[in-house]
Amino acid sequence: SRRLALRSPDDEAGVPVGSSSRDRQLEGPIATEHTDRSSSRRTDRAVLATLSAELDRATRAHGGAVVGHDDEPDLLLALDPADPAPAEPAEPAGYRLLRAAGRVTVTADHPTSLLHGWFHVVRLGAVAFDGPDTDEHHAPVSALRMLDHWDNVDVHPVMGQVERGYAGGSIFYDAGHVRADLSRVTTYARLLAAVGIDRVAINNVNVAAREARLLTDDLPEVARIAAALRPYGVRTHLSVSFASPVTLGGLPTSDPLDPAVRTWWRDAADVVWRAVPDFGGFVVKADSEGQPGPFAHGRDHADGANMLAEAVAPHGGLVHWRAFVYNHTQDWRDRTTDRARAAHDHFAPLDGRFAGNVVVQVKHGPVDFQVREPVSPVLAAMPRTRVALELQVTQEYTGQQRHAVYLGPAWSEILRWQPWGDAAGPDDAPDGGAPVTVADLASGRGPGGQGGGIAAVSNVGDDRFWTGHPLAQANLYAFGRLAWDPALDPPAVLDEWIDLTFPGAPAELRAAVHAILDESWHTYELYTAPLGIGFMVRPGHHYGPDVDGYEYTPWGTYHFADRDGIGVDRTRATGTGYTGQYPAPWREVYESLDSCPDELLLFFHHVPYTHVLHSGKTVVQHVYDTHFEGVERVERMVERWEDVAGLVPDDVARRVSDRLTEQRRSAVEWRDQVTTYFWRKSGIPDEQGRTIY
Ligand code: GCU
């Protein structure tokens, strides 16, 4: 029964933030005039109204009362804008949490930050008030934290409503239209605000004809989505097609250096910001997997991105330009083309040419969101560019939300990875300063200081549990928390999620969910493609094993197994030279068989099945052992769940049980196909004589 209060400077100005009714202005017609100041003000008022509603909601659920800010509240949320207010509205930063004699004050100079501070208190629960006196400042490590939805407006004949979506349909669209009822979108924004995410791209990076029109004809509908996200401080971004000037504007070309094209984009951007004054910007997949781009006009990616950057700059907008560019029509006979090299080959030479509001968005690995890949060398190759790390929360290659796979530990490894080893940058000696991490690069703390933030592909759909597998919610949670603070400990983040998801649950349930998820990423790695080789999935939908499925395809995802050995030689000495894209020490570490880590061995080297790993096992015996162990671990996951399923609501119990049953079936299938493949190729039997087919 705490007493809660909200204070904002508008209180004195008579703006009724103390009522729980939504700011009516928000539901009014789209403004035709705006300034940055008034648009940010609109967002601010929406978020303040939300905060006020959150306080009401909390007291209704847990007792207590909302009181005036002068009434000695136990918790005071105080908006305290910087004085004088900056000319440009700043990115929401952080909040201050002060606890004195059991009373808590959260202060921020931006309503969205105050909202994040509120959720911090919610996360802590009673502990927020019980601890010793404190004065803490909490700020996200990275200013840009974004989720990308690969949602289609139309149901795509192959990909469905959500490309690589494993949680039902889209929360935004239903069969060709923006949903009439967007209340779920606001609830989603609430989930995101609770973990500090404040930007969402609402449509697929593969922009088909129907989706392209979100930029023009459908703007009023986009504005409705933006209005549904806005109350929780989440800004809307759109994926756009580079060919829009032709397909939507009727121009003869989309050449980024053509003046008419530039004007078309500038006008288009003006209209977008008129419809959605706090719009975030554009996401672009260009010259990638069939999407149009600057190459067709003899231009490069800097030309393309900068043209869009110029169009959005007057509005303070961003262009997220994806670096996922490679030849997807490769001839498998061509041994000189290495897909892993492509992003670096295309983008590193462009460093320094991108405008300040372009963010080059780089997948965490050089290939495609595999369970294990080295970290992309592009992240460290562009010190004069704002580079963002792109992760995949949706589990395309990690079990598609049928397998319980907690990705927090995988992302944490990536974020903590040190591109220059123990050195602070390319020109520093190992003891020349704190080692720079990927998280530093993404947040502008690396050489060059040009952070582009963190983005990820969302795993959410209209499924009743949001993520298909109820336990996959842990990934959405962990993404937000790690994007906010990459130094967080993934098992601790998992426990936060468990405590918030199963409040008041018996210790037995909490321990079981923890045990099921904590090591699950590694478990998945054990029973799928071994030693960093990747893929081996069914082509097309990418679920389940198919060792040679991609071997003779145009996609550039090969393992090169023959009777003697397996793996891709990416060395400078005898292979594709990919190791040379890394700075020291990694270019040497990966080049040499002696120092290449076991888990990435087959990514970098082609070796005989009898090659002995650092672990002391041969490659082939490692494959047998890991695959049998992986299945045993899944068996234990199933048993752990059976012990506690009765402690959760029936629908959750049933859904998790069904998914675990499928995970076990699929893991057995993976084990048997992969072990059989290696046995048939190598003729080397399992030392332990287990059943191989
Ligand atoms: C993967 C995925 C595609 C997606 C692409 C991308 O290749 O399978 O569905 O479009 O990544 O990131 O653009």
XYZ file of C-alpha atoms and ligand atoms in Angstrom:
706
model
C 0.000 0.000 0.000
C 2.476 2.570 -1.209
C 1.684 6.149 -2.038
C 2.749 7.037 -5.564
C 3.016 10.424 -7.228
C 3.970 11.934 -10.541
C 5.344 15.427 -10.973
C 5.996 17.271 -14.201
C 6.595 20.933 -14.981
C 3.268 20.891 -16.813
C 1.509 20.454 -13.483
C 2.171 24.071 -12.787
C 1.135 24.996 -16.329
C -2.188 23.341 -15.709
C -1.761 20.394 -18.074
C -3.702 17.524 -16.564
C -1.098 14.770 -16.478
C -2.532 13.611 -13.187
C -5.564 12.035 -14.812
C -5.446 8.579 -16.283
C -7.343 9.506 -19.422
C -5.256 9.526 -22.573
C -4.195 12.819 -24.038
C -7.153 13.549 -26.313
C -5.079 15.512 -28.741
C -3.489 12.224 -29.771
C -6.634 10.834 -31.224
C -7.336 13.952 -33.236
C -6.656 14.334 -36.951
C -3.105 14.229 -38.194
C -1.428 17.576 -37.749
C -0.513 19.340 -40.928
C 2.057 21.656 -39.418
C 4.762 20.697 -37.050
C 8.067 21.580 -35.604
C 10.461 19.183 -33.913
C 9.598 20.846 -30.664
C 5.844 20.416 -30.962
C 6.153 16.832 -32.167
C 8.372 15.856 -29.298
C 5.923 17.629 -27.034
C 3.115 15.483 -28.347
C 5.130 12.356 -27.530
C 6.033 13.735 -24.138
C 2.426 14.342 -23.195
C 1.382 10.919 -24.420
C 4.057 9.272 -22.297
C 3.214 11.352 -19.244
C -0.416 10.320 -19.575
C 0.772 6.706 -19.743
C 2.828 7.108 -16.609
C -0.138 8.480 -14.826
C -2.227 5.522 -16.012
C 0.522 3.124 -14.927
C 0.419 4.520 -11.399
C -3.347 4.079 -11.284
C -3.024 0.580 -12.601
C -0.363 -0.341 -10.055
C -2.396 0.901 -7.134
C -5.475 -0.915 -8.394
C -3.489 -4.144 -8.654
C -1.374 -3.886 -5.525
C -3.141 -1.423 -3.260
C -1.888 1.989 -2.249
C -2.922 5.290 -3.702
C -1.878 7.941 -6.171
C -1.301 11.117 -4.230
C -0.169 14.646 -4.947
C 3.556 15.144 -5.278
C 3.588 17.304 -2.172
C 1.919 14.579 -0.108
C 5.061 12.737 0.931
C 4.705 9.840 -1.508
C 6.728 6.634 -1.081
C 7.542 6.834 -4.768
C 7.814 10.098 -6.646
C 8.351 10.127 -10.395
C 9.600 13.568 -11.264
C 10.081 14.960 -14.747
C 12.824 17.482 -14.509
C 13.675 18.787 -17.969
C 17.129 20.096 -18.595
C 17.273 23.823 -18.066
C 17.534 25.528 -20.471
C 15.824 23.026 -22.756
C 18.087 21.944 -25.617
C 17.247 23.367 -29.041
C 17.075 19.870 -30.529
C 15.057 17.283 -28.652
C 17.651 14.881 -27.308
C 17.496 11.091 -27.343
C 15.960 9.855 -24.125
C 18.903 9.139 -21.894
C 18.563 7.808 -18.428
C 17.078 8.404 -15.033
C 18.234 8.956 -11.518
C 17.004 6.795 -8.680
C 17.287 8.183 -5.231
C 16.296 6.269 -2.124
C 16.334 7.928 1.257
C 14.771 6.412 4.363
C 12.648 4.023 2.305
C 11.294 6.740 0.014
C 12.175 6.590 -3.657
C 12.428 9.424 -6.141
C 12.988 8.741 -9.810
C 13.994 11.789 -11.823
C 14.501 12.137 -15.559
C 14.606 14.951 -18.038
C 12.585 13.075 -20.635
C 9.204 11.378 -20.106
C 10.306 8.190 -21.863
C 13.299 7.967 -19.544
C 11.004 8.500 -16.599
C 8.854 5.657 -17.902
C 11.951 3.446 -18.084
C 12.702 4.478 -14.520
C 9.188 3.509 -13.472
C 9.643 0.050 -14.954
C 12.951 -0.231 -13.158
C 11.050 0.200 -9.894
C 8.412 -2.296 -11.048
C 11.178 -4.789 -11.839
C 12.671 -4.402 -8.396
C 9.314 -4.631 -6.620
C 9.414 -4.168 -2.856
C 13.206 -4.244 -2.907
C 13.088 -0.805 -4.521
C 11.955 0.619 -1.170
C 13.706 -1.749 1.219
C 17.311 -1.261 0.284
C 19.779 1.099 1.904
C 19.854 4.744 0.904
C 21.219 5.204 -2.565
C 21.690 7.674 -5.381
C 22.079 5.918 -8.720
C 22.125 7.021 -12.307
C 20.880 4.544 -14.900
C 21.390 5.204 -18.585
C 21.319 2.895 -21.568
C 24.775 2.102 -22.856
C 23.527 2.613 -26.381
C 21.203 5.441 -27.431
C 19.611 3.430 -30.249
C 17.771 0.247 -29.289
C 15.417 -1.058 -31.895
C 13.311 -4.046 -32.905
C 12.682 -4.861 -36.544
C 9.498 -6.626 -37.542
C 9.622 -8.710 -40.665
C 5.838 -8.367 -40.929
C 4.041 -8.240 -44.248
C 0.772 -6.423 -44.801
C -0.354 -9.060 -47.264
C 0.027 -12.722 -46.552
C 3.081 -13.641 -48.615
C 2.567 -16.909 -50.539
C 5.749 -18.476 -49.095
C 6.687 -16.451 -46.032
C 3.180 -15.857 -44.712
C 2.188 -12.803 -42.758
C 5.449 -12.612 -40.848
C 8.679 -13.624 -42.572
C 10.550 -15.997 -40.253
C 7.751 -15.485 -37.761
C 7.007 -18.332 -35.372
C 4.348 -16.730 -33.246
C 1.285 -16.590 -35.450
C 0.270 -13.591 -37.499
C 1.315 -9.978 -37.264
C 0.220 -7.767 -34.406
C 0.058 -4.879 -36.897
C -1.542 -6.367 -40.007
C -4.169 -8.895 -40.867
C -4.558 -10.184 -44.404
C -3.867 -7.033 -46.370
C -4.734 -4.329 -43.862
C -3.552 -2.592 -40.769
C -5.630 -4.087 -37.982
C -8.650 -2.092 -36.904
C -7.946 -2.895 -33.275
C -4.370 -1.954 -32.388
C -4.731 -2.292 -28.632
C -2.346 -5.228 -28.716
C 0.269 -2.971 -30.299
C 0.052 -0.660 -27.315
C 0.433 -3.624 -24.986
C 3.484 -4.628 -27.006
C 4.895 -1.114 -26.646
C 4.395 -1.515 -22.914
C 6.433 -4.731 -22.953
C 9.152 -2.930 -24.872
C 9.193 0.095 -22.597
C 9.554 -2.266 -19.657
C 12.887 -3.407 -21.105
C 13.961 -0.058 -22.533
C 13.358 -0.531 -26.271
C 12.111 2.668 -27.872
C 12.146 2.134 -31.634
C 10.299 -0.339 -33.818
C 10.403 -0.882 -37.581
C 6.952 -2.112 -38.450
C 7.409 -3.934 -41.771
C 9.576 -6.500 -43.459
C 12.966 -5.544 -44.869
C 11.931 -7.449 -47.980
C 9.511 -4.808 -49.188
C 6.994 -6.196 -51.666
C 4.661 -4.077 -53.791
C 1.887 -3.945 -51.211
C 4.187 -3.080 -48.336
C 5.991 -0.406 -50.351
C 2.777 1.612 -50.243
C 2.992 2.034 -46.467
C 5.257 4.928 -47.381
C 2.573 6.732 -49.351
C -1.073 5.631 -49.648
C -1.137 3.956 -46.255
C 0.376 6.741 -44.207
C -2.820 7.361 -42.258
C -2.666 3.696 -41.241
C 0.997 3.969 -40.327
C 0.032 6.976 -38.237
C -2.456 4.789 -36.380
C 0.276 2.289 -35.588
C 2.558 5.107 -34.470
C -0.232 6.411 -32.233
C -0.560 2.946 -30.683
C 3.177 2.738 -29.961
C 3.631 6.353 -28.866
C 2.087 6.200 -25.371
C 4.997 4.003 -24.282
C 7.635 6.179 -25.908
C 8.229 3.826 -28.844
C 8.966 5.495 -32.180
C 7.946 4.087 -35.536
C 10.302 3.295 -38.407
C 9.436 1.937 -41.864
C 11.305 -0.410 -44.157
C 11.264 1.135 -47.608
C 12.046 -0.095 -51.088
C 14.936 1.581 -52.829
C 12.931 1.399 -56.049
C 10.066 3.489 -54.640
C 10.652 6.478 -56.941
C 9.907 4.144 -59.865
C 7.302 1.832 -58.372
C 5.393 4.448 -56.397
C 6.443 7.710 -57.989
C 6.369 6.748 -61.652
C 9.858 8.141 -62.269
C 11.982 6.444 -64.911
C 14.837 5.728 -62.469
C 15.758 5.312 -58.808
C 19.329 6.457 -59.399
C 20.336 8.041 -56.096
C 22.266 10.807 -57.838
C 19.387 11.821 -60.075
C 17.964 15.174 -58.910
C 14.371 14.113 -59.545
C 14.903 11.018 -57.422
C 16.351 13.068 -54.613
C 13.418 15.443 -54.751
C 10.995 12.529 -54.750
C 12.498 11.131 -51.553
C 12.635 14.538 -49.887
C 8.959 15.103 -50.647
C 8.108 11.592 -49.512
C 9.928 12.155 -46.218
C 8.153 15.486 -45.697
C 4.801 13.783 -46.065
C 5.774 10.960 -43.709
C 6.800 13.362 -40.975
C 3.652 15.379 -41.462
C 1.647 12.235 -40.819
C 3.859 11.010 -37.970
C 5.738 13.930 -36.456
C 7.872 11.727 -34.193
C 8.644 9.223 -36.951
C 12.064 7.574 -36.533
C 13.350 6.862 -40.021
C 13.823 4.297 -42.751
C 15.289 0.795 -42.757
C 16.740 -0.374 -46.073
C 17.755 -3.759 -47.412
C 19.333 -2.867 -50.733
C 21.075 -5.023 -53.330
C 20.453 -8.001 -51.121
C 18.603 -11.203 -51.950
C 16.816 -9.580 -54.866
C 15.925 -6.248 -53.268
C 16.607 -3.214 -55.485
C 19.526 -0.968 -54.674
C 22.115 1.480 -55.961
C 24.185 -1.124 -57.864
C 21.698 -1.161 -60.749
C 22.566 2.507 -61.347
C 26.312 2.070 -61.064
C 26.283 3.684 -57.612
C 27.530 2.334 -54.320
C 25.894 1.903 -50.947
C 27.140 5.212 -49.609
C 25.522 7.000 -52.563
C 22.264 5.195 -51.868
C 22.211 5.658 -48.121
C 23.294 9.281 -48.219
C 20.561 10.199 -50.654
C 17.976 8.900 -48.179
C 19.851 10.462 -45.287
C 19.566 13.837 -46.958
C 15.808 13.383 -47.323
C 15.227 12.540 -43.653
C 17.821 14.876 -42.141
C 15.557 17.954 -41.903
C 13.297 15.903 -39.630
C 16.042 14.473 -37.463
C 15.415 11.070 -39.064
C 17.714 8.074 -39.357
C 18.489 5.657 -42.161
C 19.271 2.130 -41.005
C 21.110 0.712 -44.003
C 21.734 -3.026 -43.784
C 25.131 -4.491 -44.608
C 23.663 -7.910 -45.437
C 24.856 -7.765 -49.037
C 26.198 -10.853 -50.822
C 25.810 -12.813 -54.020
C 22.872 -15.160 -53.551
C 23.133 -16.518 -57.063
C 26.550 -18.006 -56.628
C 27.709 -21.043 -58.615
C 28.610 -23.767 -56.116
C 31.452 -24.796 -58.432
C 33.081 -21.402 -57.905
C 35.460 -21.867 -54.977
C 36.710 -18.277 -55.001
C 33.494 -16.595 -53.865
C 33.053 -16.739 -50.084
C 29.764 -15.400 -48.776
C 31.371 -14.689 -45.396
C 33.634 -12.114 -47.018
C 30.895 -10.174 -48.773
C 29.739 -7.574 -46.227
C 33.297 -6.510 -45.416
C 34.288 -6.441 -49.082
C 31.337 -4.179 -49.871
C 31.267 -1.909 -46.831
C 34.702 -1.520 -45.267
C 36.005 0.502 -48.251
C 33.084 2.934 -47.792
C 34.057 3.872 -44.239
C 33.979 7.626 -43.839
C 31.556 8.215 -46.690
C 28.273 7.710 -44.856
C 26.298 10.700 -43.592
C 26.010 11.195 -39.846
C 22.378 10.044 -39.761
C 23.107 6.777 -41.566
C 23.432 3.709 -39.394
C 25.057 0.747 -41.127
C 23.338 -2.262 -39.595
C 25.538 -5.367 -39.464
C 24.426 -8.911 -38.687
C 26.375 -10.315 -35.753
C 28.050 -12.939 -37.877
C 29.361 -12.870 -41.429
C 26.817 -15.372 -42.720
C 23.317 -15.469 -41.270
C 22.298 -15.740 -37.604
C 23.673 -19.252 -37.167
C 23.824 -20.799 -33.715
C 27.584 -20.263 -33.819
C 29.507 -17.897 -36.060
C 32.514 -15.714 -35.486
C 31.625 -12.070 -34.873
C 31.422 -10.065 -38.103
C 34.671 -8.248 -38.870
C 32.644 -5.370 -40.361
C 31.807 -4.138 -36.866
C 35.426 -3.208 -36.284
C 36.243 -2.103 -39.801
C 34.306 1.179 -39.968
C 35.479 3.582 -37.263
C 34.153 6.594 -39.183
C 30.671 5.112 -39.590
C 27.795 4.664 -37.190
C 27.648 0.896 -37.071
C 24.799 -1.006 -35.428
C 24.839 -4.632 -34.352
C 21.919 -6.682 -35.675
C 20.726 -9.718 -33.720
C 17.889 -12.123 -34.416
C 15.445 -12.604 -31.562
C 13.142 -14.608 -33.794
C 14.665 -18.074 -33.791
C 15.027 -18.685 -37.515
C 18.089 -20.893 -37.201
C 17.789 -21.689 -33.527
C 14.703 -23.854 -33.319
C 11.971 -21.526 -34.559
C 10.360 -21.135 -31.159
C 9.550 -24.827 -31.124
C 12.841 -25.449 -29.358
C 13.497 -23.756 -26.032
C 16.692 -21.824 -26.728
C 17.625 -18.924 -24.475
C 19.820 -16.642 -26.564
C 20.967 -14.269 -23.820
C 24.335 -16.037 -23.416
C 24.967 -16.007 -27.173
C 24.300 -12.266 -27.426
C 26.349 -11.575 -24.346
C 29.346 -13.340 -25.906
C 28.971 -11.243 -29.038
C 28.587 -7.978 -27.114
C 31.627 -8.735 -24.964
C 33.815 -9.866 -27.816
C 36.972 -7.787 -28.197
C 37.843 -7.182 -31.866
C 41.386 -6.105 -31.002
C 41.880 -8.667 -28.271
C 43.267 -6.975 -25.209
C 44.005 -3.743 -27.059
C 41.743 -0.714 -27.146
C 41.860 -0.262 -30.889
C 43.792 -0.802 -34.091
C 46.799 1.265 -33.130
C 46.998 0.490 -29.447
C 49.233 -1.843 -27.584
C 47.406 -4.399 -25.414
C 48.010 -2.297 -22.300
C 47.089 1.002 -23.973
C 43.650 1.245 -22.374
C 40.571 -0.817 -21.642
C 39.915 -3.414 -24.340
C 37.156 -2.328 -26.690
C 34.140 -4.625 -27.054
C 31.443 -4.962 -29.685
C 29.083 -3.261 -27.242
C 31.508 -0.322 -27.150
C 31.551 -0.108 -30.934
C 27.757 -0.148 -31.128
C 27.443 2.541 -28.497
C 30.103 4.906 -29.810
C 32.727 4.089 -27.212
C 35.156 2.520 -29.648
C 37.726 4.060 -31.965
C 35.960 6.781 -33.936
C 33.178 7.087 -31.392
C 30.371 6.556 -33.909
C 27.780 4.287 -32.287
C 24.809 3.068 -34.286
C 23.194 1.075 -31.508
C 21.631 -2.344 -31.437
C 18.787 -3.715 -33.518
C 17.158 -7.116 -33.638
C 14.505 -9.009 -35.511
C 11.464 -9.378 -33.272
C 10.030 -12.753 -32.258
C 6.530 -11.484 -31.501
C 3.242 -12.241 -33.235
C -0.453 -12.407 -32.481
C -0.010 -15.711 -30.677
C -1.698 -15.785 -27.269
C 1.698 -16.107 -25.594
C 3.218 -13.469 -27.906
C 6.140 -15.676 -28.928
C 4.651 -19.083 -29.767
C 6.805 -20.841 -27.214
C 5.986 -19.198 -23.888
C 9.618 -19.577 -22.844
C 10.789 -17.644 -25.925
C 9.566 -14.503 -24.190
C 12.797 -14.711 -22.234
C 14.612 -13.793 -25.455
C 12.571 -10.654 -26.032
C 13.211 -9.674 -22.440
C 16.927 -10.433 -22.597
C 17.386 -8.541 -25.828
C 15.984 -5.380 -24.299
C 17.955 -5.726 -21.096
C 21.245 -6.475 -22.853
C 20.710 -3.673 -25.367
C 20.299 -1.355 -22.384
C 23.248 -2.791 -20.498
C 25.465 -5.285 -22.327
C 27.385 -5.989 -19.135
C 24.407 -7.706 -17.509
C 24.832 -11.355 -16.649
C 22.561 -13.503 -18.877
C 21.622 -16.016 -16.141
C 20.680 -13.107 -13.861
C 18.589 -11.573 -16.647
C 16.915 -14.939 -17.057
C 16.038 -14.974 -13.372
C 14.591 -11.476 -13.637
C 12.390 -12.675 -16.454
C 11.330 -15.778 -14.536
C 10.439 -13.751 -11.440
C 8.431 -11.231 -13.450
C 6.698 -13.875 -15.558
C 5.817 -16.267 -12.747
C 5.389 -13.867 -9.826
C 5.294 -15.561 -6.481
C 6.029 -18.946 -8.053
C 7.470 -21.682 -5.843
C 11.250 -21.946 -5.879
C 10.914 -25.345 -7.513
C 9.270 -23.853 -10.612
C 11.734 -21.012 -10.842
C 14.655 -23.407 -10.572
C 13.221 -25.708 -13.227
C 12.603 -22.931 -15.756
C 16.088 -21.635 -15.085
C 17.592 -25.099 -15.573
C 15.676 -25.639 -18.807
C 16.737 -22.355 -20.353
C 20.087 -21.415 -18.915
C 22.260 -23.750 -21.004
C 19.755 -24.258 -23.785
C 21.693 -22.313 -26.424
C 24.651 -24.618 -25.950
C 22.357 -27.635 -25.957
C 20.968 -26.577 -29.316
C 24.485 -26.132 -30.632
C 25.368 -29.649 -29.437
C 22.717 -31.431 -31.474
C 22.771 -29.292 -34.647
C 25.528 -28.253 -37.116
C 28.888 -28.855 -35.400
C 31.998 -26.740 -34.800
C 30.780 -23.504 -36.360
C 30.044 -24.992 -39.779
C 26.476 -23.675 -39.777
C 23.433 -24.285 -41.945
C 22.767 -28.012 -42.500
C 19.108 -26.960 -42.250
C 16.225 -27.749 -44.582
C 16.389 -25.217 -47.421
C 13.571 -22.705 -47.555
C 11.950 -22.924 -44.148
C 15.229 -23.594 -42.313
C 13.793 -25.980 -39.728
C 15.289 -29.367 -38.940
C 18.361 -31.120 -40.326
C 19.370 -31.529 -43.956
C 23.142 -31.846 -44.001
C 23.584 -31.411 -47.751
C 20.457 -29.318 -48.220
C 22.365 -26.209 -49.252
C 25.509 -27.883 -50.552
C 24.959 -27.418 -54.268
C 22.761 -24.309 -54.141
C 23.396 -20.684 -55.147
C 23.322 -19.383 -51.559
C 26.989 -19.745 -50.712
C 26.477 -21.797 -47.566
C 28.668 -24.832 -47.968
C 30.494 -27.328 -45.754
C 32.518 -29.114 -48.476
C 32.384 -32.547 -46.818
C 34.040 -35.391 -48.687
C 35.283 -38.817 -47.622
C 38.363 -37.353 -45.969
C 37.197 -34.228 -44.215
C 34.917 -31.242 -43.803
C 34.990 -27.474 -43.292
C 35.605 -24.258 -45.209
C 39.169 -23.123 -45.692
C 38.933 -19.397 -45.039
C 42.610 -18.884 -44.319
C 44.845 -16.439 -46.132
C 47.425 -19.153 -46.722
C 45.320 -21.626 -48.676
C 41.702 -20.503 -48.509
C 39.390 -17.604 -49.257
C 41.395 -15.112 -47.201
C 38.481 -14.230 -44.940
C 40.706 -14.403 -41.839
C 42.454 -11.325 -43.223
C 39.357 -9.221 -42.608
C 40.032 -9.379 -38.861
C 42.420 -7.141 -37.022
C 45.165 -8.662 -34.889
C 45.116 -10.824 -32.894
C 42.146 -12.606 -34.485
C 43.538 -12.698 -38.002
C 46.309 -14.914 -36.609
C 44.189 -16.753 -34.039
C 41.709 -17.888 -36.682
C 44.355 -18.476 -39.369
C 46.185 -21.130 -37.428
C 44.826 -24.578 -36.670
C 46.755 -24.457 -33.418
C 44.943 -21.428 -32.077
C 41.538 -21.496 -33.787
C 38.922 -22.184 -31.097
C 37.293 -25.595 -31.457
C 33.774 -24.180 -31.656
C 34.696 -22.298 -34.857
C 37.101 -24.802 -36.358
C 35.025 -25.825 -39.363
C 34.085 -22.228 -40.086
C 37.742 -21.434 -40.730
C 39.397 -24.689 -41.708
C 38.879 -27.789 -43.793
C 40.214 -30.678 -41.736
C 40.253 -34.479 -41.793
C 37.660 -36.264 -39.666
C 40.568 -37.553 -37.621
C 41.851 -34.055 -36.811
C 42.354 -33.799 -33.060
C 40.630 -30.851 -31.360
C 42.002 -28.929 -28.397
C 39.586 -30.986 -26.359
C 41.648 -34.063 -27.275
C 38.884 -35.666 -29.316
C 38.868 -36.237 -33.045
C 36.407 -34.178 -35.070
C 34.288 -37.206 -35.859
C 34.189 -38.451 -32.278
C 33.333 -34.935 -31.130
C 30.397 -34.925 -33.533
C 29.148 -38.268 -32.207
C 29.583 -37.295 -28.549
C 28.021 -33.859 -28.798
C 25.000 -35.117 -30.667
C 24.248 -37.861 -28.194
C 24.815 -35.459 -25.318
C 22.562 -32.839 -26.893
C 19.649 -35.259 -27.024
C 20.273 -36.406 -23.438
C 20.136 -32.798 -22.320
C 16.822 -32.314 -24.103
C 15.508 -35.423 -22.325
C 16.408 -33.778 -19.042
C 14.674 -30.549 -20.081
C 11.513 -32.528 -20.776
C 11.716 -34.252 -17.376
C 12.330 -30.997 -15.542
C 9.244 -29.514 -17.119
C 7.085 -32.559 -16.353
C 7.978 -32.133 -12.675
C 6.708 -28.562 -12.484
C 4.124 -28.233 -15.259
C 1.337 -28.528 -12.695
C 2.491 -25.272 -11.116
C 1.661 -23.076 -14.094
C -1.680 -22.339 -15.768
C -2.914 -25.241 -17.898
C -2.574 -23.466 -21.226
C 1.048 -22.559 -20.537
C 1.794 -26.070 -19.295
C 0.307 -27.659 -22.372
C 1.993 -25.332 -24.834
C 5.417 -25.789 -23.282
C 4.967 -29.563 -23.059
C 3.946 -29.769 -26.710
C 6.928 -27.728 -27.794
C 9.348 -29.752 -25.677
C 7.959 -32.947 -27.181
C 8.676 -31.539 -30.625
C 12.109 -30.374 -29.531
C 12.952 -33.897 -28.399
C 11.710 -35.402 -31.654
C 13.642 -32.838 -33.679
C 16.817 -33.210 -31.608
C 16.747 -36.971 -32.182
C 16.298 -36.354 -35.890
C 19.250 -33.942 -35.891
C 21.403 -36.405 -33.949
C 20.619 -39.297 -36.215
C 21.069 -37.433 -39.496
C 24.283 -35.709 -38.488
C 25.936 -38.733 -36.878
C 24.882 -40.962 -39.760
C 26.230 -38.476 -42.274
C 29.617 -38.332 -40.593
C 29.748 -42.113 -40.204
C 28.868 -42.734 -43.833
C 31.300 -40.123 -45.125
C 34.207 -41.106 -42.906
C 33.648 -44.806 -42.260
C 34.942 -44.175 -38.762
C 32.814 -45.879 -36.106
C 31.744 -44.344 -32.816
C 34.181 -45.338 -30.081
C 31.219 -45.980 -27.830
C 29.365 -48.141 -30.317
C 26.078 -46.224 -30.082
C 23.422 -46.701 -32.719
C 24.204 -44.884 -35.935
C 22.275 -45.649 -39.085
C 17.815 -14.454 -43.856
C 16.377 -14.881 -43.843
C 15.554 -14.060 -44.780
C 15.776 -12.583 -44.523
C 17.253 -12.256 -44.579
C 17.573 -10.832 -44.161
O 18.416 -14.823 -45.072
O 16.283 -16.246 -44.173
O 14.212 -14.418 -44.596
O 15.107 -11.819 -45.444
O 17.941 -13.075 -43.689
O 18.099 -10.649 -43.069
O 17.348 -9.910 -44.911
